[in-house]
Amino acid sequence: MPETSPSLGGTMPMKTDTCILVVDDDPKVCKLHARLVETLGYRAETAADGLEALREQLVDDWWHTTRTRGPQPGVMIALRVADVDALNQSARRRLAQTGKLTGPAVTAADRTFQAGDRVVARRNKRLPAVDGVTAQVMNGQRGNVTAVDSATRAVTVAWDGRPTTVVPARHVDAGHLDPRYAITRHRG
């Protein structure tokens, strides 16, 4: 069933491939214009300033690349860690809005993980693999979260080119796992 947006005469098909970015420092004006854009059948994103608008455009470009390239999408590159955090949050928001993040979530070290997330290891570790043996996961290794156990707070990751492992809560809590949608040019 196609997505729909509110319109003056009922609903219109959502033109999901087209997103209109509304930029204004007044949140009420942004919200009003975003609603207008949505009544015309387009997705609307809002930004309070030019820097935020550029971030949203970068996320839109990343999203397009992700949809066309499959399970190992491109990565956004930023100059500052603060920008990386904002881009990671925007990317996760986009994934959540489109139903790509599923199941329970685990939050640790100011990061949230859910099935469907793209992550990177931050430490070299031997971790339990899903098949019962252990596997070496290297710092900088990227993968996709396939499951989160809300009871134990463990995160299961299918690593690129390595066995799927279970990352225990103690490693997640210690910050040994990061979301990986954006990086600084100095850090992989």
CSV table of C-alpha atoms in Angstrom, one decimal:
chain,number,residue,atom,x,y,z
A,1,MET,CA,0.0,0.0,0.0
A,2,PRO,CA,1.6,3.4,-1.0
A,3,GLU,CA,2.3,6.0,1.6
A,4,THR,CA,-0.2,8.8,1.7
A,5,SER,CA,0.0,12.4,2.9
A,6,PRO,CA,-2.8,14.6,4.1
A,7,SER,CA,-4.3,17.0,1.5
A,8,LEU,CA,-7.1,19.5,1.4
A,9,GLY,CA,-9.4,17.0,-0.4
A,10,GLY,CA,-8.4,13.8,1.4
A,11,THR,CA,-5.2,12.0,0.8
A,12,MET,CA,-2.6,12.1,-2.1
A,13,PRO,CA,-0.1,9.4,-2.9
A,14,MET,CA,3.2,10.3,-1.1
A,15,LYS,CA,6.0,11.1,-3.6
A,16,THR,CA,8.5,9.4,-1.3
A,17,ASP,CA,11.5,9.7,-3.7
A,18,THR,CA,11.2,13.5,-3.5
A,19,CYS,CA,12.0,15.3,-0.2
A,20,ILE,CA,11.6,19.1,0.2
A,21,LEU,CA,13.9,20.7,2.8
A,22,VAL,CA,12.3,23.6,4.7
A,23,VAL,CA,14.7,25.9,6.3
A,24,ASP,CA,13.7,28.7,8.8
A,25,ASP,CA,14.9,29.8,12.2
A,26,ASP,CA,11.3,29.9,13.4
A,27,PRO,CA,10.1,26.4,14.2
A,28,LYS,CA,6.4,27.4,13.7
A,29,VAL,CA,7.2,28.6,10.2
A,30,CYS,CA,9.1,25.4,9.5
A,31,LYS,CA,6.2,23.3,10.7
A,32,LEU,CA,3.6,25.2,8.7
A,33,HIS,CA,5.6,25.0,5.5
A,34,ALA,CA,6.4,21.3,6.1
A,35,ARG,CA,2.7,20.6,6.4
A,36,LEU,CA,2.0,22.4,3.2
A,37,VAL,CA,4.7,20.4,1.4
A,38,GLU,CA,3.2,17.2,2.7
A,39,THR,CA,-0.3,18.2,1.5
A,40,LEU,CA,1.2,18.3,-2.0
A,41,GLY,CA,2.4,14.7,-1.6
A,42,TYR,CA,6.1,15.2,-0.9
A,43,ARG,CA,8.2,14.2,2.2
A,44,ALA,CA,9.3,17.2,4.2
A,45,GLU,CA,12.4,17.7,6.4
A,46,THR,CA,13.0,20.8,8.4
A,47,ALA,CA,16.1,22.6,9.5
A,48,ALA,CA,16.7,25.6,11.7
A,49,ASP,CA,19.8,26.9,9.9
A,50,GLY,CA,22.1,26.5,7.0
A,51,LEU,CA,24.4,24.0,8.7
A,52,GLU,CA,21.5,21.8,9.8
A,53,ALA,CA,20.2,22.1,6.2
A,54,LEU,CA,23.5,20.9,4.8
A,55,ARG,CA,23.5,17.9,7.2
A,56,GLU,CA,19.9,17.0,6.1
A,57,GLN,CA,21.0,17.2,2.5
A,58,LEU,CA,24.0,14.9,3.2
A,59,VAL,CA,21.6,12.4,5.0
A,60,ASP,CA,19.3,12.5,1.9
A,61,ASP,CA,22.2,11.7,-0.4
A,62,TRP,CA,23.4,9.0,2.0
A,63,TRP,CA,19.8,7.6,2.1
A,64,HIS,CA,19.6,7.5,-1.7
A,65,THR,CA,23.0,5.7,-1.9
A,66,THR,CA,21.9,3.2,0.8
A,67,ARG,CA,18.7,2.3,-1.0
A,68,THR,CA,20.5,1.7,-4.3
A,69,ARG,CA,23.7,0.0,-3.0
A,70,GLY,CA,22.2,-2.6,-0.6
A,71,PRO,CA,23.5,-3.9,2.7
A,72,GLN,CA,26.9,-2.1,2.7
A,73,PRO,CA,25.9,1.5,2.1
A,74,GLY,CA,28.1,4.5,1.8
A,75,VAL,CA,29.3,6.5,4.8
A,76,MET,CA,29.0,10.2,5.4
A,77,ILE,CA,32.2,12.0,6.2
A,78,ALA,CA,32.3,15.1,8.5
A,79,LEU,CA,35.0,17.3,9.9
A,80,ARG,CA,33.9,17.3,13.6
A,81,VAL,CA,32.8,14.6,16.0
A,82,ALA,CA,29.7,16.8,16.9
A,83,ASP,CA,28.7,16.6,13.2
A,84,VAL,CA,29.2,12.9,13.1
A,85,ASP,CA,26.9,12.4,16.1
A,86,ALA,CA,24.2,14.7,14.5
A,87,LEU,CA,24.5,12.8,11.2
A,88,ASN,CA,24.3,9.4,12.9
A,89,GLN,CA,21.2,10.5,14.7
A,90,SER,CA,19.6,11.8,11.5
A,91,ALA,CA,20.5,8.6,9.7
A,92,ARG,CA,18.9,6.5,12.5
A,93,ARG,CA,15.8,8.7,12.4
A,94,ARG,CA,15.5,8.1,8.7
A,95,LEU,CA,15.9,4.4,9.1
A,96,ALA,CA,13.4,4.3,11.9
A,97,GLN,CA,10.9,6.3,9.9
A,98,THR,CA,11.1,3.9,7.0
A,99,GLY,CA,10.8,0.8,9.1
A,100,LYS,CA,14.4,-0.4,8.6
A,101,LEU,CA,15.2,-0.5,12.3
A,102,THR,CA,13.2,-3.3,14.0
A,103,GLY,CA,12.7,-5.0,17.4
A,104,PRO,CA,13.9,-3.9,20.8
A,105,ALA,CA,16.6,-1.2,21.3
A,106,VAL,CA,19.5,-1.1,23.6
A,107,THR,CA,21.0,2.2,24.7
A,108,ALA,CA,24.5,2.4,26.2
A,109,ALA,CA,27.3,4.9,26.2
A,110,ASP,CA,24.9,7.5,24.7
A,111,ARG,CA,24.3,5.2,21.6
A,112,THR,CA,21.2,3.2,20.7
A,113,PHE,CA,21.3,0.0,18.7
A,114,GLN,CA,18.5,-2.0,17.0
A,115,ALA,CA,18.3,-4.7,14.4
A,116,GLY,CA,19.0,-3.0,11.1
A,117,ASP,CA,21.7,-0.6,12.4
A,118,ARG,CA,25.1,-0.4,10.8
A,119,VAL,CA,27.9,-0.5,13.4
A,120,VAL,CA,31.7,-0.5,13.8
A,121,ALA,CA,33.9,-2.2,16.4
A,122,ARG,CA,36.0,0.1,18.5
A,123,ARG,CA,38.3,-2.5,20.1
A,124,ASN,CA,40.0,-5.7,19.1
A,125,LYS,CA,38.0,-8.5,20.9
A,126,ARG,CA,37.4,-12.2,20.8
A,127,LEU,CA,33.7,-12.5,20.9
A,128,PRO,CA,31.3,-15.5,21.0
A,129,ALA,CA,30.2,-16.3,17.5
A,130,VAL,CA,26.6,-17.4,16.8
A,131,ASP,CA,27.8,-20.9,15.8
A,132,GLY,CA,29.3,-21.4,19.3
A,133,VAL,CA,32.9,-20.7,18.6
A,134,THR,CA,34.7,-17.4,19.2
A,135,ALA,CA,35.7,-15.0,16.5
A,136,GLN,CA,38.2,-12.2,16.4
A,137,VAL,CA,36.6,-8.8,15.8
A,138,MET,CA,39.0,-6.0,14.8
A,139,ASN,CA,38.9,-2.3,15.7
A,140,GLY,CA,37.3,-0.6,12.7
A,141,GLN,CA,35.4,-3.7,11.5
A,142,ARG,CA,32.0,-2.9,10.2
A,143,GLY,CA,28.8,-4.9,10.3
A,144,ASN,CA,25.0,-4.9,10.6
A,145,VAL,CA,23.0,-5.5,13.8
A,146,THR,CA,20.8,-8.5,13.2
A,147,ALA,CA,19.3,-8.8,16.7
A,148,VAL,CA,19.2,-7.2,20.2
A,149,ASP,CA,18.4,-9.1,23.3
A,150,SER,CA,16.6,-6.7,25.6
A,151,ALA,CA,17.0,-9.0,28.6
A,152,THR,CA,20.8,-9.4,28.4
A,153,ARG,CA,21.3,-6.2,26.4
A,154,ALA,CA,23.6,-8.1,24.0
A,155,VAL,CA,23.8,-7.1,20.4
A,156,THR,CA,24.2,-9.7,17.6
A,157,VAL,CA,26.3,-8.3,14.7
A,158,ALA,CA,26.9,-9.8,11.2
A,159,TRP,CA,30.4,-8.5,10.5
A,160,ASP,CA,31.5,-7.8,6.9
A,161,GLY,CA,33.7,-10.7,5.9
A,162,ARG,CA,33.8,-12.2,9.4
A,163,PRO,CA,31.5,-14.5,11.4
A,164,THR,CA,28.4,-13.2,13.1
A,165,THR,CA,29.1,-12.6,16.8
A,166,VAL,CA,27.2,-11.6,20.0
A,167,VAL,CA,28.6,-8.4,21.5
A,168,PRO,CA,28.0,-8.7,25.3
A,169,ALA,CA,26.4,-5.8,27.2
A,170,ARG,CA,29.7,-5.1,29.0
A,171,HIS,CA,31.4,-4.3,25.6
A,172,VAL,CA,28.4,-2.3,24.4
A,173,ASP,CA,28.4,-0.3,27.8
A,174,ALA,CA,32.1,0.3,27.5
A,175,GLY,CA,31.6,2.0,24.1
A,176,HIS,CA,33.3,-0.7,22.1
A,177,LEU,CA,30.5,-0.5,19.5
A,178,ASP,CA,29.5,2.6,17.6
A,179,PRO,CA,26.8,3.5,15.0
A,180,ARG,CA,28.5,3.8,11.6
A,181,TYR,CA,26.6,6.0,9.3
A,182,ALA,CA,29.1,9.0,9.5
A,183,ILE,CA,32.7,9.3,10.4
A,184,THR,CA,35.3,12.0,10.7
A,185,ARG,CA,37.9,12.1,8.1
A,186,HIS,CA,40.4,11.1,10.8
A,187,ARG,CA,38.5,8.1,12.2
A,188,GLY,CA,37.1,5.1,10.5
